[in-house]
Amino acid sequence: MGKKKKSTGGTERLRHGSPSASPSKRGRGPFLVSVDVPRLLRDTEKTEVLSLLEERRTRITQEIIESGADEHFVEFLQEEGRTQWIPSGLTKQQRAAFHTLAGKLGWSHESQGVGDDRVLVLTKKPLVDDVLLETLSLTRYLGLSSGAIDVAARKDIESVDAQFISNRVQRDQCEENHVTILNMYEVKSLFDDDESLTKKSLLEKCQEILKDDWSDEGLGTIIEGDNQVFYKVLSWPSADLLRVELGLSPATFHITVGFKQSDIHGVKKNKKTLVKATAR
C-alpha cells in the first residue's frame, strides 16, 4: 500500500465533469468513472429485464424524437440496420448532448483522440443478452445499477404509494435505481487515508471481489415521525467481503423504492425491517 495520511474528515462532494478536467494526477478527479460487472441471468429474470428495458427504450426514443433532437442523431436512432456512427464536426456542447442521449438509450458512447482529432463513437447495443452488464459507477459514492436492479425495485411494491416512488425519482433525477456499496463519506475517507489509491485501482479491486450474488429479500420499511421510506432489502455476500477487504464496517445493502418526505439514513435496512416482519 502507498503512504498513509491522516483523514481530515469533512463532507466535500465530488462533482460530475469530464476526465480531461481532472486536476488530479491520481485519477481522483470529479468525473464519473465506471466499469461493467457481468451478471448471468436466469431465464425468468432475463424475460423481466428485457421487458422493462424494451418499454424504457421505446419511451425514451419517442421522447428524443419529439424533443427536436439533432436530425442526424435521430436518423441514426431510427436506422435499424446501422449499429455504429462516428459523427463529425461536433462542438463540445453537441458532443456532451450526444453522450447524454446515448446513455439514456443504453448505447456505448466513447470519446477518442485529443484536440481537433477528438471524435465520438456511438454504438448501439442489444438490450440484454444471457449475460447482463451491470454498471459499477464511482462518483461521490460507489454504486451498482442495471436492468436487473430496476426489475427488483419494481417487484411486489403494490403497498407503496405512487407519490413515494415519484419523490425518489425526483431526488435522483432519473427513473433508474441503484445500490450504494460505499457512501460518499466512506469513499472520501478511503482516498484521504491512502495516497496511492485511485478511482481506477478502487474499481479494479471491486471487479476482483464483487460477484453477481446479490439477491432480493423483499420489501422493507422504516417510519420516523411523519416520514416513511420503502426499500428492497438485499443480501450480497461478495459486497460484504469487499467492505471487509477495504477495512469498512458491515452495511445493509438495499434499493430505495420511495419515501414520503425524504430518505432515512443511519439506520439498518435489513431483514428485520421487512414489511411482513414489521406487521407481526
Coordinates of C-alpha atoms in Angstrom, one line a residue:
M1 CA 0.0 0.0 0.0
G2 CA 1.1 3.6 -0.5
K3 CA 1.8 6.2 2.0
K4 CA -1.0 6.8 4.5
K5 CA -2.1 10.1 5.8
K6 CA -4.5 11.1 8.5
S7 CA -8.1 11.5 7.5
T8 CA -9.3 15.1 7.6
G9 CA -13.0 14.1 7.7
G10 CA -15.4 16.6 6.2
T11 CA -18.2 16.2 3.7
E12 CA -16.7 17.6 0.5
R13 CA -18.8 16.5 -2.5
L14 CA -17.2 15.4 -5.8
R15 CA -18.9 16.7 -8.9
H16 CA -19.5 15.3 -12.4
G17 CA -17.3 16.6 -15.1
S18 CA -15.1 15.3 -17.9
P19 CA -11.9 13.2 -17.5
S20 CA -9.8 15.9 -19.2
A21 CA -10.9 18.4 -16.5
S22 CA -9.5 16.4 -13.6
P23 CA -6.7 18.2 -11.8
S24 CA -5.5 15.1 -10.0
K25 CA -2.6 13.0 -11.1
R26 CA -4.0 10.1 -9.1
G27 CA -7.2 9.9 -11.2
R28 CA -9.4 11.0 -8.4
G29 CA -10.9 13.9 -10.3
P30 CA -14.6 14.9 -10.1
F31 CA -15.6 12.9 -13.1
L32 CA -17.6 9.7 -13.2
V33 CA -15.7 6.5 -13.6
S34 CA -17.5 3.3 -14.4
V35 CA -16.8 -0.3 -15.3
D36 CA -19.1 -3.2 -16.2
V37 CA -19.7 -6.2 -13.9
P38 CA -21.3 -9.3 -15.6
R39 CA -24.4 -10.9 -14.2
L40 CA -25.6 -14.2 -15.6
L41 CA -29.4 -14.0 -16.0
R42 CA -31.8 -16.8 -15.2
D43 CA -34.5 -17.3 -17.9
T44 CA -37.2 -15.7 -15.9
E45 CA -35.0 -12.8 -14.9
K46 CA -33.9 -12.2 -18.5
T47 CA -37.6 -12.0 -19.6
E48 CA -38.4 -9.4 -16.9
V49 CA -35.3 -7.3 -17.6
L50 CA -35.9 -7.4 -21.4
S51 CA -39.5 -6.3 -21.0
L52 CA -38.5 -3.4 -18.8
L53 CA -35.7 -2.2 -21.0
E54 CA -37.8 -2.5 -24.2
E55 CA -40.5 -0.4 -22.7
R56 CA -38.0 2.2 -21.4
R57 CA -36.1 2.4 -24.7
T58 CA -39.3 2.8 -26.7
R59 CA -40.5 5.6 -24.5
I60 CA -37.1 7.3 -24.5
T61 CA -36.8 7.0 -28.2
Q62 CA -40.1 8.8 -28.7
E63 CA -39.2 11.5 -26.2
I64 CA -35.9 12.1 -28.1
I65 CA -37.7 12.4 -31.4
E66 CA -40.4 14.7 -30.0
S67 CA -37.8 16.9 -28.3
G68 CA -36.4 18.1 -31.5
A69 CA -33.0 16.5 -31.1
D70 CA -30.3 16.7 -33.8
E71 CA -31.8 15.3 -37.0
H72 CA -28.6 13.2 -37.8
F73 CA -28.8 11.6 -34.3
V74 CA -32.5 10.8 -34.8
E75 CA -31.7 9.4 -38.3
F76 CA -29.1 7.1 -36.7
L77 CA -31.5 6.2 -33.9
Q78 CA -34.2 5.1 -36.4
E79 CA -32.0 3.3 -38.8
E80 CA -32.3 -0.4 -37.7
G81 CA -29.5 -1.9 -39.9
R82 CA -26.9 0.6 -38.7
T83 CA -25.1 -0.1 -35.4
Q84 CA -22.2 2.4 -35.2
W85 CA -21.8 6.1 -36.0
I86 CA -18.9 8.4 -35.7
P87 CA -20.4 11.9 -36.2
S88 CA -18.0 14.6 -37.4
G89 CA -17.7 18.3 -36.8
L90 CA -19.3 18.2 -33.4
T91 CA -18.9 21.1 -31.0
K92 CA -18.1 20.4 -27.3
Q93 CA -21.8 21.1 -26.4
Q94 CA -23.1 18.8 -29.2
R95 CA -20.7 16.0 -28.1
A96 CA -21.9 16.3 -24.5
A97 CA -25.6 16.2 -25.6
F98 CA -24.9 13.1 -27.7
H99 CA -23.2 11.4 -24.7
T100 CA -26.3 12.1 -22.6
L101 CA -28.8 10.8 -25.3
A102 CA -26.7 7.7 -25.9
G103 CA -26.5 7.0 -22.2
K104 CA -30.3 7.2 -21.9
L105 CA -30.7 4.7 -24.7
G106 CA -28.2 2.3 -23.2
W107 CA -25.7 2.7 -26.1
S108 CA -21.9 2.6 -25.9
H109 CA -20.6 6.2 -26.2
E110 CA -16.9 6.9 -26.1
S111 CA -14.8 10.0 -27.0
Q112 CA -11.5 9.1 -28.6
G113 CA -8.5 11.2 -29.6
V114 CA -7.4 14.7 -28.5
G115 CA -7.9 18.3 -29.6
D116 CA -9.2 18.7 -33.1
D117 CA -8.9 15.0 -33.7
R118 CA -11.3 14.1 -30.9
V119 CA -14.3 12.1 -32.1
L120 CA -17.3 10.5 -30.5
V121 CA -18.0 6.8 -31.3
L122 CA -21.7 5.8 -30.8
T123 CA -22.5 2.1 -30.8
K124 CA -26.0 0.6 -30.4
K125 CA -26.1 -2.3 -28.0
P126 CA -28.6 -5.1 -27.7
L127 CA -31.0 -4.6 -24.7
V128 CA -29.9 -7.7 -23.0
D129 CA -28.1 -11.0 -23.6
D130 CA -27.6 -14.1 -21.4
V131 CA -25.1 -12.0 -19.5
L132 CA -26.3 -8.6 -18.3
L133 CA -23.6 -6.0 -17.8
E134 CA -24.3 -4.2 -14.6
T135 CA -22.6 -0.7 -14.3
L136 CA -20.4 -0.1 -11.3
S137 CA -20.0 3.7 -11.0
L138 CA -17.8 5.8 -8.8
T139 CA -18.7 9.5 -8.3
R140 CA -19.5 10.8 -4.8
Y141 CA -20.3 7.3 -3.9
L142 CA -19.8 3.8 -5.3
G143 CA -23.0 2.2 -6.7
L144 CA -24.3 -0.5 -8.9
S145 CA -27.1 -0.1 -11.4
S146 CA -28.7 -2.4 -14.0
G147 CA -31.9 -3.5 -15.5
A148 CA -32.0 -6.4 -13.0
I149 CA -31.8 -3.9 -10.1
D150 CA -34.6 -1.9 -11.7
V151 CA -36.8 -5.0 -12.0
A152 CA -36.1 -5.9 -8.4
A153 CA -37.1 -2.4 -7.4
R154 CA -40.5 -2.7 -9.1
K155 CA -41.4 -6.2 -7.8
D156 CA -44.0 -6.7 -5.1
I157 CA -44.4 -3.0 -4.2
E158 CA -48.1 -2.7 -4.5
S159 CA -48.3 -1.3 -1.0
V160 CA -46.0 1.7 -1.8
D161 CA -47.8 4.9 -2.6
A162 CA -47.1 6.2 -6.1
Q163 CA -46.2 9.6 -4.7
F164 CA -43.4 8.0 -2.6
I165 CA -41.9 6.5 -5.8
S166 CA -42.2 9.8 -7.6
N167 CA -40.3 11.5 -4.7
R168 CA -37.4 9.1 -5.2
V169 CA -37.3 9.7 -8.9
Q170 CA -37.3 13.4 -8.4
R171 CA -34.5 13.2 -5.9
D172 CA -32.3 11.1 -8.2
Q173 CA -33.4 12.9 -11.3
C174 CA -33.8 9.6 -13.1
E175 CA -36.0 6.5 -13.1
E176 CA -33.2 4.1 -12.8
N177 CA -32.4 2.6 -9.4
H178 CA -29.0 1.8 -7.8
V179 CA -27.5 0.0 -4.9
T180 CA -25.0 2.0 -2.8
I181 CA -21.9 0.0 -1.9
L182 CA -19.8 2.8 -0.4
N183 CA -21.4 6.0 0.7
M184 CA -19.8 9.4 0.0
Y185 CA -18.1 9.7 3.4
E186 CA -16.6 6.2 3.1
V187 CA -15.3 7.0 -0.4
K188 CA -13.7 10.2 0.7
S189 CA -12.2 8.5 3.8
L190 CA -10.6 5.8 1.7
F191 CA -8.9 8.4 -0.6
D192 CA -7.9 10.5 2.4
D193 CA -6.3 7.6 4.2
D194 CA -4.3 6.1 1.2
E195 CA -2.4 8.4 -1.1
S196 CA -1.8 5.5 -3.6
L197 CA -5.5 4.8 -4.1
T198 CA -7.1 6.0 -7.4
K199 CA -10.5 5.6 -8.8
K200 CA -9.2 3.1 -11.3
S201 CA -7.5 0.9 -8.7
L202 CA -10.5 1.0 -6.4
L203 CA -12.8 -0.1 -9.3
E204 CA -10.3 -2.8 -10.2
K205 CA -10.4 -4.2 -6.7
C206 CA -14.2 -4.1 -6.8
Q207 CA -14.2 -6.1 -10.1
E208 CA -11.9 -8.7 -8.5
I209 CA -14.1 -9.2 -5.4
L210 CA -17.7 -8.4 -6.5
K211 CA -19.8 -11.2 -7.9
D212 CA -23.4 -11.4 -9.3
D213 CA -24.5 -12.9 -6.0
W214 CA -26.9 -10.2 -4.8
S215 CA -30.5 -11.3 -4.2
D216 CA -33.8 -9.6 -3.3
E217 CA -35.1 -10.5 0.1
G218 CA -38.3 -8.5 0.0
L219 CA -39.8 -5.1 0.7
G220 CA -38.7 -3.3 3.8
T221 CA -39.9 -0.1 5.5
I222 CA -38.9 2.3 8.3
I223 CA -41.0 5.0 9.8
E224 CA -39.6 8.1 11.6
G225 CA -42.2 10.5 12.8
D226 CA -44.4 11.6 9.9
N227 CA -41.8 10.2 7.4
Q228 CA -41.6 6.8 5.9
V229 CA -39.3 5.1 3.4
F230 CA -39.6 1.8 1.4
Y231 CA -36.8 -0.2 0.0
K232 CA -35.9 -3.7 -1.2
V233 CA -33.6 -5.5 1.2
L234 CA -30.7 -7.2 -0.4
S235 CA -28.3 -10.0 0.5
W236 CA -24.9 -9.5 -1.2
P237 CA -22.1 -11.8 0.2
S238 CA -19.4 -10.6 -2.1
A239 CA -20.1 -6.9 -1.3
D240 CA -19.9 -7.8 2.4
L241 CA -16.4 -9.2 1.6
L242 CA -15.4 -6.1 -0.3
R243 CA -16.2 -3.9 2.6
V244 CA -14.1 -6.2 4.9
E245 CA -11.2 -6.0 2.5
L246 CA -11.4 -2.2 2.5
G247 CA -11.5 -2.1 6.3
L248 CA -15.1 -0.8 6.5
S249 CA -17.8 -1.9 8.9
P250 CA -20.8 -4.0 7.6
A251 CA -23.6 -2.3 5.7
T252 CA -27.2 -3.2 4.9
F253 CA -27.5 -3.2 1.1
H254 CA -30.8 -2.1 -0.3
I255 CA -32.6 -0.4 -3.3
T256 CA -34.5 2.7 -2.3
V257 CA -38.1 2.4 -3.8
G258 CA -39.6 5.6 -2.4
F259 CA -40.3 7.8 0.5
K260 CA -42.8 10.2 1.9
Q261 CA -40.6 13.2 2.7
S262 CA -37.0 12.2 2.3
D263 CA -34.8 9.1 2.6
I264 CA -33.9 7.9 6.1
H265 CA -30.2 7.4 6.7
G266 CA -28.1 6.0 9.6
V267 CA -30.5 3.0 10.2
K268 CA -30.2 -0.7 9.4
K269 CA -32.3 -1.6 6.4
N270 CA -32.1 -5.4 7.0
K271 CA -34.4 -8.4 7.1
K272 CA -35.8 -7.3 10.5
T273 CA -37.4 -4.4 8.7
L274 CA -39.2 -6.4 6.0
V275 CA -42.9 -5.4 5.7
K276 CA -44.1 -8.9 6.7
A277 CA -41.8 -8.8 9.7
T278 CA -42.9 -5.4 10.9
A279 CA -46.5 -6.3 10.5
R280 CA -46.3 -9.1 13.1

